[in-house]
mmCIF file of C-alpha atoms in Angstrom:
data_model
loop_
_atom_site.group_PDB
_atom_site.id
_atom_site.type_symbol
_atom_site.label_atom_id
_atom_site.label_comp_id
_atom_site.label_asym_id
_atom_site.label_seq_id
_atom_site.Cartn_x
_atom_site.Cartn_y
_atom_site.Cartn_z
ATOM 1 C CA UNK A 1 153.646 -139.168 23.148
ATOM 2 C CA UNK A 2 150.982 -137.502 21.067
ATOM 3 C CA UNK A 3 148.712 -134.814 22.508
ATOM 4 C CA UNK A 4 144.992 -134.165 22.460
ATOM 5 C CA UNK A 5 145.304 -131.645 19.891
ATOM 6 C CA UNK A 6 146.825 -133.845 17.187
ATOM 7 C CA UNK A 7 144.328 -136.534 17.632
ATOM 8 C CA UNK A 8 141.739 -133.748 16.937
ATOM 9 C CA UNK A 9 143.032 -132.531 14.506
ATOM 10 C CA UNK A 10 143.222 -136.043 12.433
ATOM 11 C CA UNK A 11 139.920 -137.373 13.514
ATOM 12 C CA UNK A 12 138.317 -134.043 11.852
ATOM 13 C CA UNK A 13 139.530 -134.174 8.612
ATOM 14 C CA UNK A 14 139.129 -138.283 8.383
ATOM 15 C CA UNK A 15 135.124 -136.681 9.009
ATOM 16 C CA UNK A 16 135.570 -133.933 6.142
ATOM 17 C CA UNK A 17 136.794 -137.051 3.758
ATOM 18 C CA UNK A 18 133.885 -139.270 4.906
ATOM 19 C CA UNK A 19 131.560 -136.771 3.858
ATOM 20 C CA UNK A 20 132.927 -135.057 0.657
ATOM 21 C CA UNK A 21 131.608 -138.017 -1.584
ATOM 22 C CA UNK A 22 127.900 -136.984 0.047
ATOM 23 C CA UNK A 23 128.016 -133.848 -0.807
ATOM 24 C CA UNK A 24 129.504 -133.813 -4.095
ATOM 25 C CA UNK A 25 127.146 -136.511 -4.950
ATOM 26 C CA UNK A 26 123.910 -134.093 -4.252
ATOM 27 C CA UNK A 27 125.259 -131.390 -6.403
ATOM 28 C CA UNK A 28 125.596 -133.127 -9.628
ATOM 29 C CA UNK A 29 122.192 -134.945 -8.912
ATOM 30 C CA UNK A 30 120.543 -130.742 -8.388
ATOM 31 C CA UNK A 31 123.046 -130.021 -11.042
ATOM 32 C CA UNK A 32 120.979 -132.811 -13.456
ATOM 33 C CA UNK A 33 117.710 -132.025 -13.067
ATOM 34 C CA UNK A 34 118.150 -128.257 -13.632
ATOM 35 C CA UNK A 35 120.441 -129.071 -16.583
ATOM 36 C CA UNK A 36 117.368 -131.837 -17.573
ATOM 37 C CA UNK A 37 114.591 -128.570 -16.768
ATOM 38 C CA UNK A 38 116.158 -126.187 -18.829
ATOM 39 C CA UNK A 39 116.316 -128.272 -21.711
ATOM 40 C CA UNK A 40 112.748 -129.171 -21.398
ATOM 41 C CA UNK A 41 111.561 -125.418 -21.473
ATOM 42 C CA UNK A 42 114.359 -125.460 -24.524
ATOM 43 C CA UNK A 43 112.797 -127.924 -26.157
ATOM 44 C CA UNK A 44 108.998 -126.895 -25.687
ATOM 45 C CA UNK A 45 110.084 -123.352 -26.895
ATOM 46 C CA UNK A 46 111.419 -124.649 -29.937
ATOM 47 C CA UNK A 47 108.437 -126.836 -30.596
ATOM 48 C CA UNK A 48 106.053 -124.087 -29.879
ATOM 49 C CA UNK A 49 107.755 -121.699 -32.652
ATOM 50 C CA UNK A 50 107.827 -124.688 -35.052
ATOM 51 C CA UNK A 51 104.139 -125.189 -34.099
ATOM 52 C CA UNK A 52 104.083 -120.919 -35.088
ATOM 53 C CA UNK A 53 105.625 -120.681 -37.893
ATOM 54 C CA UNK A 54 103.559 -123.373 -39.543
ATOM 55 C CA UNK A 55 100.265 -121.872 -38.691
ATOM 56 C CA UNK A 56 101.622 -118.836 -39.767
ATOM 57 C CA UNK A 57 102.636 -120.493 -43.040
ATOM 58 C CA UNK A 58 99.523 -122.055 -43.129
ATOM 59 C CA UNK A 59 97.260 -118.721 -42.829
ATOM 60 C CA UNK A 60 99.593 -116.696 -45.275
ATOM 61 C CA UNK A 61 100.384 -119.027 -47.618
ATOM 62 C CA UNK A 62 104.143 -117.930 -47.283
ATOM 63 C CA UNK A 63 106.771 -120.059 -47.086
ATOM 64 C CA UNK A 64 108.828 -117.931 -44.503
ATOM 65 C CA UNK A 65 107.021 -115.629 -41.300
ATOM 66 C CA UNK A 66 106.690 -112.390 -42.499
ATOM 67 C CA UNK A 67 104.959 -110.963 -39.247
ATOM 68 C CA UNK A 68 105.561 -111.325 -35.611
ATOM 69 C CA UNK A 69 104.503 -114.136 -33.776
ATOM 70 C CA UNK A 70 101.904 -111.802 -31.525
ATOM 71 C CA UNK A 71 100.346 -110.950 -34.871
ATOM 72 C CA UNK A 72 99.945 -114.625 -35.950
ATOM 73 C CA UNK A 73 97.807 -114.867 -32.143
ATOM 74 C CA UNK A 74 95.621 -111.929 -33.124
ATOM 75 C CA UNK A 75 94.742 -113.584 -36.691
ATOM 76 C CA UNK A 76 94.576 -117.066 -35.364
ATOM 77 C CA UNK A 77 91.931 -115.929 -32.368
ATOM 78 C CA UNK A 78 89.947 -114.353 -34.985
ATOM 79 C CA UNK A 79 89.799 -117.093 -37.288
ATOM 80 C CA UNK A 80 88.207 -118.644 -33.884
ATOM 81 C CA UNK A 81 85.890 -116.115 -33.252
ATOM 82 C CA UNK A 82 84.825 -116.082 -36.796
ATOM 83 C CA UNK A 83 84.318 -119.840 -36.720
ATOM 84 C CA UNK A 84 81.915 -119.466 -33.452
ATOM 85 C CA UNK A 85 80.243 -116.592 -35.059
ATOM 86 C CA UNK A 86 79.855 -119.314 -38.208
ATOM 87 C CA UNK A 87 78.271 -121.720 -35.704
ATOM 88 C CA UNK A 88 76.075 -119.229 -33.922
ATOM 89 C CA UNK A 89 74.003 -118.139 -37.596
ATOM 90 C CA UNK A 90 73.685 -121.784 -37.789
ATOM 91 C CA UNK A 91 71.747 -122.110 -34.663
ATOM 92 C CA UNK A 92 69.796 -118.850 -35.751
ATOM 93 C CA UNK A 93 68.622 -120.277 -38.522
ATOM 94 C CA UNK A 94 67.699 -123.385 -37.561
ATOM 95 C CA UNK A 95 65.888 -121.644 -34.871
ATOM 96 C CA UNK A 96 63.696 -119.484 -37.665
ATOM 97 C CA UNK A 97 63.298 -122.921 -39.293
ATOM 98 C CA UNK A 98 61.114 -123.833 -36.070
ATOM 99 C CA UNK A 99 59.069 -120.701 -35.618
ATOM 100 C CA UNK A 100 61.539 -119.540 -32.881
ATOM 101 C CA UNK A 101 62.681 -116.462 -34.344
ATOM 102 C CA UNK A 102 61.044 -113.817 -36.269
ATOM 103 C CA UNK A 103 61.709 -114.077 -40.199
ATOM 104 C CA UNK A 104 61.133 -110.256 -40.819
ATOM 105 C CA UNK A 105 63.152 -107.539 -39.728
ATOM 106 C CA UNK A 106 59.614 -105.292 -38.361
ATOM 107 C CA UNK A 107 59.629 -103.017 -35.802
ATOM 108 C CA UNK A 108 58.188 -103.476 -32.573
ATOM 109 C CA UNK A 109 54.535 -103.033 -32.470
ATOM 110 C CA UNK A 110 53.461 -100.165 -30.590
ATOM 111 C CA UNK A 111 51.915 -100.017 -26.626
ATOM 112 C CA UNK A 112 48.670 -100.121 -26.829
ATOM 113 C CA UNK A 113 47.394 -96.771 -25.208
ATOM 114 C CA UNK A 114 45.557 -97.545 -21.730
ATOM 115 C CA UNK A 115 41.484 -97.358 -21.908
ATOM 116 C CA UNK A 116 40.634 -94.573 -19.976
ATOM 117 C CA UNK A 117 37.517 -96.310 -18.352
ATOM 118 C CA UNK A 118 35.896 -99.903 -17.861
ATOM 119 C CA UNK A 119 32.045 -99.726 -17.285
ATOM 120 C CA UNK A 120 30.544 -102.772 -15.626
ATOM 121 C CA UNK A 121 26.798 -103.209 -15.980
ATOM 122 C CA UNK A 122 25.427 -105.161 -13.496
ATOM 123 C CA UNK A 123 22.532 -107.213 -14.343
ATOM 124 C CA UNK A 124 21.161 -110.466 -14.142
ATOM 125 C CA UNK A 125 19.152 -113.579 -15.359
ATOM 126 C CA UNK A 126 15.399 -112.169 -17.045
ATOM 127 C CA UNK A 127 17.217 -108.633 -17.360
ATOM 128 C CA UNK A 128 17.557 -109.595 -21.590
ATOM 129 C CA UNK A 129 15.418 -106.887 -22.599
ATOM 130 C CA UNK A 130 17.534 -104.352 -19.875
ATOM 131 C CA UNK A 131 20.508 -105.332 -21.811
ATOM 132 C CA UNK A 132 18.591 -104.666 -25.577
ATOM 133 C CA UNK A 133 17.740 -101.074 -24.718
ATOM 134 C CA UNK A 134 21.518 -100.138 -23.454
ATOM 135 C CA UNK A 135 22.818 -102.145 -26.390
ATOM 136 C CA UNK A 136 21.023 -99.854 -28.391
ATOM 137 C CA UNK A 137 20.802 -96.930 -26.483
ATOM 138 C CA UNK A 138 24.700 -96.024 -25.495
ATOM 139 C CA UNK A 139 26.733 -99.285 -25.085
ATOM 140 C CA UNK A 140 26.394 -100.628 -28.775
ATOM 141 C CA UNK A 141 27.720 -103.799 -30.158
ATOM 142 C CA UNK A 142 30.087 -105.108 -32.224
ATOM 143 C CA UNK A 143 32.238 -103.056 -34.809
ATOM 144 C CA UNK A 144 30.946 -100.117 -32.865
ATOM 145 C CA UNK A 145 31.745 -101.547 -29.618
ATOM 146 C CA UNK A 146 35.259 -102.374 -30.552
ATOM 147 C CA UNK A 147 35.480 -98.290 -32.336
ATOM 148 C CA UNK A 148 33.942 -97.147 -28.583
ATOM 149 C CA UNK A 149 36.897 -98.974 -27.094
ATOM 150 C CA UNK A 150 39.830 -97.889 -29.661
ATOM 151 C CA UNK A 151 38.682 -94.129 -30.063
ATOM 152 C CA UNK A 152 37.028 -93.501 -26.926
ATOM 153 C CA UNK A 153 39.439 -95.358 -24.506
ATOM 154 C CA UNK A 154 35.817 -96.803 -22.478
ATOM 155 C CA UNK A 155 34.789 -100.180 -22.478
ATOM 156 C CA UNK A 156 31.666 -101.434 -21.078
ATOM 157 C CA UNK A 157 30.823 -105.236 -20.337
ATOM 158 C CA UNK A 158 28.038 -106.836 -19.003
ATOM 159 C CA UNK A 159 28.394 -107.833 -15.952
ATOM 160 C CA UNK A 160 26.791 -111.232 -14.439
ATOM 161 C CA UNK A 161 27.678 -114.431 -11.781
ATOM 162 C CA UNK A 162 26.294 -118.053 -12.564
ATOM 163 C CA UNK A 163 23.307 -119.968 -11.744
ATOM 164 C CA UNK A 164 23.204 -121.701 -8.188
ATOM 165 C CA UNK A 165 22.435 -124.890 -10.403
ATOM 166 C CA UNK A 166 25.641 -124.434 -12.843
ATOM 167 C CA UNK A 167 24.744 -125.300 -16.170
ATOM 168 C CA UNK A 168 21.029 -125.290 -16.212
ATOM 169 C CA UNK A 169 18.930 -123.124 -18.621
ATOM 170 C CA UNK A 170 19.573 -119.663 -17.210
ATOM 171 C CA UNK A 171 23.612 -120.125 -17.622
ATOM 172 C CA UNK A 172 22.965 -121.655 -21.373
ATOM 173 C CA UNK A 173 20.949 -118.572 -22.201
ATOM 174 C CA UNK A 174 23.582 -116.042 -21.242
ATOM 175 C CA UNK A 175 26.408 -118.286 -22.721
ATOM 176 C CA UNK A 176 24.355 -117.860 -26.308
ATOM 177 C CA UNK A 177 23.779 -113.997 -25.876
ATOM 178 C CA UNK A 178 27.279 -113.662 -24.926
ATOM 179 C CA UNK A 179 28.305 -115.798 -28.022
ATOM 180 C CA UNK A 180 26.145 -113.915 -30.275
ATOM 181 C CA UNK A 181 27.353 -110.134 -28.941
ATOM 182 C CA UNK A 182 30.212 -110.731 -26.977
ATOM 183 C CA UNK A 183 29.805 -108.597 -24.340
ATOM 184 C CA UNK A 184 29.387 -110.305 -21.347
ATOM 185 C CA UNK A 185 31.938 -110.231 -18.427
ATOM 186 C CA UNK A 186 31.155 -113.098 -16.655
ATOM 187 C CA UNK A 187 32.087 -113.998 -12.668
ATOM 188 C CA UNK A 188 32.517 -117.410 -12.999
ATOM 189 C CA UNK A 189 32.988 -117.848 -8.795
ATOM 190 C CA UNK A 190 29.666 -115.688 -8.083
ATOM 191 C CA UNK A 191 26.722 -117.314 -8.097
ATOM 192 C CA UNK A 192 23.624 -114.780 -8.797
ATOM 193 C CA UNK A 193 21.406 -113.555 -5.970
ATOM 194 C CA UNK A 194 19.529 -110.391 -4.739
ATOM 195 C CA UNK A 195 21.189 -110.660 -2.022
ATOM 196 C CA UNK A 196 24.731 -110.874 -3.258
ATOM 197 C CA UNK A 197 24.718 -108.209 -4.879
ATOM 198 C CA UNK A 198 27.734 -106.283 -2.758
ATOM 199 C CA UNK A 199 29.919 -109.316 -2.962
ATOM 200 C CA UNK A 200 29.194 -109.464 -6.783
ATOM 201 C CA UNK A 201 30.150 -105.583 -6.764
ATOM 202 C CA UNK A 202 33.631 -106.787 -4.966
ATOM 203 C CA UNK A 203 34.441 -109.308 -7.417
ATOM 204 C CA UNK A 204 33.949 -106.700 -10.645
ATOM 205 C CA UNK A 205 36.375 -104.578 -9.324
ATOM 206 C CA UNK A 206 38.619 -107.018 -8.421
ATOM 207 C CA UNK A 207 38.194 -108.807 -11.636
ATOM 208 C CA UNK A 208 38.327 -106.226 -14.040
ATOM 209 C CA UNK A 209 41.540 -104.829 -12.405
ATOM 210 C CA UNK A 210 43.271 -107.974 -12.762
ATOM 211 C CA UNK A 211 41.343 -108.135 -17.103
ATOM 212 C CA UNK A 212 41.659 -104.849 -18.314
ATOM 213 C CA UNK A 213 44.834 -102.099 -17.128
ATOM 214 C CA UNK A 214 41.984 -99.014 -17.153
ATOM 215 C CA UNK A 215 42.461 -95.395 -15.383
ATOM 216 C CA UNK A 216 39.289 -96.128 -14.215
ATOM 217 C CA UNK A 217 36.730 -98.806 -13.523
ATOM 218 C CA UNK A 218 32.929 -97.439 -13.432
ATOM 219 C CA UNK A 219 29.856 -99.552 -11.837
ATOM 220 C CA UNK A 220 26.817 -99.042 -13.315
ATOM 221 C CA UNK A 221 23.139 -100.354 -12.894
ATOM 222 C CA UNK A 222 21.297 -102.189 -16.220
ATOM 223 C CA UNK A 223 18.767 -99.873 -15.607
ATOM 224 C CA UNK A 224 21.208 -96.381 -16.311
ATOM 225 C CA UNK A 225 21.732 -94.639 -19.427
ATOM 226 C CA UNK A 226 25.394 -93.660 -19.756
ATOM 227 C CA UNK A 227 26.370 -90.319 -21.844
ATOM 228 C CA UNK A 228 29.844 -91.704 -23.033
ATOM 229 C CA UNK A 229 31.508 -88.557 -24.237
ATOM 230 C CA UNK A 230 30.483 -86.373 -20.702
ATOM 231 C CA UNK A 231 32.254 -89.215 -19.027
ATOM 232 C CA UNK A 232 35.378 -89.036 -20.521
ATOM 233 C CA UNK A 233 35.547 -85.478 -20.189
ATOM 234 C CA UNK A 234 34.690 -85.553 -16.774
ATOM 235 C CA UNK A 235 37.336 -88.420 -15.442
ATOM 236 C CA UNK A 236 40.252 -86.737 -17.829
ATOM 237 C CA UNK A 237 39.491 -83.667 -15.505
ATOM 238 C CA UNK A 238 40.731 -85.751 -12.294
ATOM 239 C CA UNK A 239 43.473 -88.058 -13.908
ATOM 240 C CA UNK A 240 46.130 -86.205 -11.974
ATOM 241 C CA UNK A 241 44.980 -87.291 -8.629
ATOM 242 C CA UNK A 242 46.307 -91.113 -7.879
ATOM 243 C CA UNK A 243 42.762 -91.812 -5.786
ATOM 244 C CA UNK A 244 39.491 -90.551 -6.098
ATOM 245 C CA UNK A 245 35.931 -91.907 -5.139
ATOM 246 C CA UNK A 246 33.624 -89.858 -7.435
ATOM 247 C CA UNK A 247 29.766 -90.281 -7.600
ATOM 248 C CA UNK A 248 26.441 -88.998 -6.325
ATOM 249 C CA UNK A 249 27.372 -88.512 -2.458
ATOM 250 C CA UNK A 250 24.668 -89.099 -0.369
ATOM 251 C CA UNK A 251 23.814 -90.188 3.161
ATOM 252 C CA UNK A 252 20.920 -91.711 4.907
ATOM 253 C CA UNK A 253 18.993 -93.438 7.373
ATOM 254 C CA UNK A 254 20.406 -97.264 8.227
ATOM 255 C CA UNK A 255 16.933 -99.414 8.726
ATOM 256 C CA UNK A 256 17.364 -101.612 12.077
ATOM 257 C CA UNK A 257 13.857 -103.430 12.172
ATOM 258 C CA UNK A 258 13.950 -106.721 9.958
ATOM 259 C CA UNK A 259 11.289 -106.534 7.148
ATOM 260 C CA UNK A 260 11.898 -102.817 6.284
ATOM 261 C CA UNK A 261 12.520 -102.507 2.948
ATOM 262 C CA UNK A 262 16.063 -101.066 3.697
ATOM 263 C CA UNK A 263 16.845 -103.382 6.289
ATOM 264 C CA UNK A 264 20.482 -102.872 7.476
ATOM 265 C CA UNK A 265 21.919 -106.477 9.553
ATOM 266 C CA UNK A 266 24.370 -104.650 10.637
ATOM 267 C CA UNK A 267 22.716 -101.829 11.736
ATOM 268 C CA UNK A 268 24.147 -101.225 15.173
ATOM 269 C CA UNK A 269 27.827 -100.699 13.797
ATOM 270 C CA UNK A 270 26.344 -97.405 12.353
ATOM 271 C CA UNK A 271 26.071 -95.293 16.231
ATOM 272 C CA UNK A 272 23.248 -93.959 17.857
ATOM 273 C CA UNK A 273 21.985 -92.032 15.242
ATOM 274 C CA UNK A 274 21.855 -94.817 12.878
ATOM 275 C CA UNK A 275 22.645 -93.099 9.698
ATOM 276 C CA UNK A 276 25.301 -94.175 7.035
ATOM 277 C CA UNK A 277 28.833 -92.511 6.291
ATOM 278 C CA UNK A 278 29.286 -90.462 3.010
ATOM 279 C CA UNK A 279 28.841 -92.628 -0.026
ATOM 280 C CA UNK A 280 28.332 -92.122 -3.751
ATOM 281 C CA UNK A 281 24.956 -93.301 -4.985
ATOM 282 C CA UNK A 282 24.418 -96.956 -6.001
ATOM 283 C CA UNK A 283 23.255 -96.094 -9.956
ATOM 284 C CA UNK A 284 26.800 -95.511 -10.915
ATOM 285 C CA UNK A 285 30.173 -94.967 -9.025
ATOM 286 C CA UNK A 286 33.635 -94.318 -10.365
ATOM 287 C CA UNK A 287 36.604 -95.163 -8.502
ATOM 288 C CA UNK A 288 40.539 -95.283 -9.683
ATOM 289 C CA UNK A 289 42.696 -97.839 -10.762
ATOM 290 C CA UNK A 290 44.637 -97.517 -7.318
ATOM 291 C CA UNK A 291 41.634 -98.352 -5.642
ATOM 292 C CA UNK A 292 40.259 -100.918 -7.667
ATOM 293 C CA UNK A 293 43.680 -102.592 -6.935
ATOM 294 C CA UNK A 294 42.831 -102.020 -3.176
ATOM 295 C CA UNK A 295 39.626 -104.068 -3.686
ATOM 296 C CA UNK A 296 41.421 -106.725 -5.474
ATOM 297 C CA UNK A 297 44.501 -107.323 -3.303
ATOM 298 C CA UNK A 298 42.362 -107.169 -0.018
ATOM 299 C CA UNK A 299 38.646 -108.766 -1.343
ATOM 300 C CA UNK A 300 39.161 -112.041 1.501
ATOM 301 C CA UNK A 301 38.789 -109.501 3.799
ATOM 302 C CA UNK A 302 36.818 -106.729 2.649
ATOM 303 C CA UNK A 303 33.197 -106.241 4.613
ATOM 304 C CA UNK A 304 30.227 -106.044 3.063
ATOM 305 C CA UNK A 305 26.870 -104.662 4.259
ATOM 306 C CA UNK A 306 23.344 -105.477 2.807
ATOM 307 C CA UNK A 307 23.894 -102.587 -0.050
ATOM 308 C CA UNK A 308 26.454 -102.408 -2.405
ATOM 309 C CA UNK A 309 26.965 -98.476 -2.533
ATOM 310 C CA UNK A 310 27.382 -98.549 1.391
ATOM 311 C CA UNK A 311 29.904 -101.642 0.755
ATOM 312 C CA UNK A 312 32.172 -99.490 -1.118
ATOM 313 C CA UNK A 313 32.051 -96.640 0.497
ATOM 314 C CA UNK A 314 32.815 -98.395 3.652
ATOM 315 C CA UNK A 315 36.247 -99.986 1.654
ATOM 316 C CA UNK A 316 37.411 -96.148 1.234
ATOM 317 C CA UNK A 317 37.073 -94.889 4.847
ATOM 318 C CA UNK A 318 40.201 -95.333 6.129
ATOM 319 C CA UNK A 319 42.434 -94.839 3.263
ATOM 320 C CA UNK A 320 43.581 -91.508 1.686
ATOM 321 C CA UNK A 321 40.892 -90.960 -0.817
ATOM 322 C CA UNK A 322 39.483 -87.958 -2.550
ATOM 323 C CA UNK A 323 36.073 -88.222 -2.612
ATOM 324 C CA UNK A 324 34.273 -86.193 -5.388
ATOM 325 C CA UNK A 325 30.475 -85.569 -5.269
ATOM 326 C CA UNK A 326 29.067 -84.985 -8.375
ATOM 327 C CA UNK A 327 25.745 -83.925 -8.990
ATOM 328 C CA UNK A 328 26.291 -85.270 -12.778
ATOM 329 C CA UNK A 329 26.198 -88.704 -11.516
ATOM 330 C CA UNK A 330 23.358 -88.614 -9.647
ATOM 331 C CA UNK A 331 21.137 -90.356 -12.634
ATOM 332 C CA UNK A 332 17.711 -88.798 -11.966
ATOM 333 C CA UNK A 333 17.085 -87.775 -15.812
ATOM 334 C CA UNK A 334 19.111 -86.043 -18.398
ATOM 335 C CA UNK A 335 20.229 -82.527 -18.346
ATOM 336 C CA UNK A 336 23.303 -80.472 -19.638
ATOM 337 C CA UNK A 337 26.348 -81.923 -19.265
ATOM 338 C CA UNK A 338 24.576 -85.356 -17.398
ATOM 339 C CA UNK A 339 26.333 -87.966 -17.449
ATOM 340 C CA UNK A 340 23.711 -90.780 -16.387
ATOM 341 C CA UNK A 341 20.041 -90.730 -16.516
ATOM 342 C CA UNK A 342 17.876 -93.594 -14.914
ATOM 343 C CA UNK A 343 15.737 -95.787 -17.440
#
């Protein structure tokens, strides 16, 4: 009689036997396809330094490598650098060819230097023979306008809206003066009236800060004679300070009964004692470039009252603004060092 331990000991290795055949089976399959992997990297290794050396041969004109195959790399990514490099002078010529691309080798032209002042004369339509006397008295024309605006750093403009009825005779006259001496500045969105005058004032500062990159923008009446060379003196002296207000500073009594010839709508915003706030004289005004950006960034919203002087003044109250009276701008008639004289 056989015991247990017999039996188990048969039926265990009759398993072992079943699976030997598995196991051997997955070996030599894993034992294939690394035999099958390595050859492949043999193989590709091979073909790469065949693929080397005959570049190399190729490039030197040898018939056996005489440098190392990091060395053929180097010269064979410089022969494509030098074949983009080829491709790019192409493109830069064909892009001279169409105007793209300079021709000459010049330097860059030089920065124009900044005007130190642009005058605005305000005038109107029927103010022809206004204009005739400045031309000829301190604003010039032409060649010598141009020489006042290279030498002198100041340019002066005329400065005038449209007719209510666009087009009509009064624009076509002003169109042909301005086409003869080309000095008009012209507010194409104003349309002219008494009236308007402080909105007209608004939209030359705000204007000519957007035209012309001045240090400073000057408003001037059509009825003012302007001593060019005491203004530039005088604004040079005060080019250090970021924003100043300079003019004839006056005050004054605001008119609150309709008819006056001073009348003031808005009188009652004024106090009690109905007189106006420190402001510089309406005949001419200076102000910065800082605050003729003011005007031009914030002109929807900008108040104007019935005078133009008062209307800019009022602009400057609240900001951080030097204001500089000068008696040399006060335009009553010419003296030493005067600066403006009334006609």
């Amino acid at each position: 009689m056989q015991s247990k331990g017999s039996n188990y000991h048969r039926n265990a290795a009759a398993g072992l036997v079943f699976r030997s055949p598995i196991s051997a089976l997955m070996l030599c399959t894993i034992a294939a396809m690394a035999s099958f992997y390595v050859a492949g990297r043999l193989w590709q290794d091979a073909e790469d330094r065949v693929y080397m050396g005959k570049e190399l041969d190729r490039i030197t004109g040898q018939g056996k490598s005489a440098i190392s195959v990091d060395d053929t790399l180097k010269i064979i990514g410089c022969r494509e650098q030098q074949k983009k490099l080829t491709a790019l002078e192409m493109e830069l010529a064909a892009a001279r060819q169409e105007g793209f691309v300079s021709k000459t080798k010049n330097p860059p032209p030089l920065k124009k230097k900044k005007p130190l002042v642009m005058i605005g004369v305000l005038t109107g339509f029927g103010r022809k023979n206004n204009r005739e006397v400045i031309r000829k008295a301190w604003m010039t024309t032409g060649e010598a306008l141009k020489k006042m605006e290279n030498e002198k750093g100041v340019i002066a403009r005329f400065v005038i809206g449209r007719s209510s009825n666009r087009g009509d005779s009064l624009d076509r006259d002003i169109d042909i003066e301005d086409k003869s001496h080309n000095d008009f500045f012209i507010l194409e969105s104003h349309v002219e009236a008494p009236e308007e005058l402080p909105k007209k004032t608004k939209l030359f500062f705000a204007h000519a800060a957007e035209r012309w990159e001045a240090e400073y923008y000057a408003k001037v009446n059509d009825d003012v004679y302007v001593n060019i060379d005491a203004l530039g003196s005088t604004l040079a002296a005060h080019i250090d300070k970021p924003r100043v207000y300079i003019g004839c500073m006056k005050s004054g009594e605001v008119f609150s009964e309709q008819g006056q010839k001073w009348y003031e709508p808005d009188w009652w915003k004024f106090g009690d004692g109905k007189t106006y706030f420190r402001h510089a004289s309406g005949e001419m005004f200076v102000i910065s470039k800082a605050l003729a950006r003011f005007v031009s960034i914030n002109r929807s919203i900008l108040r104007t009252y019935a005078f133009d002087d008062v209307s800019t003044g009022s602009w400057f109250l609240g900001l951080d603004v030097k204001h500089i009276d000068d008696k040399k701008f006060c335009c009553t008639s010419w003296s030493t060092g005067g600066i403006c004289a009334g006609a």
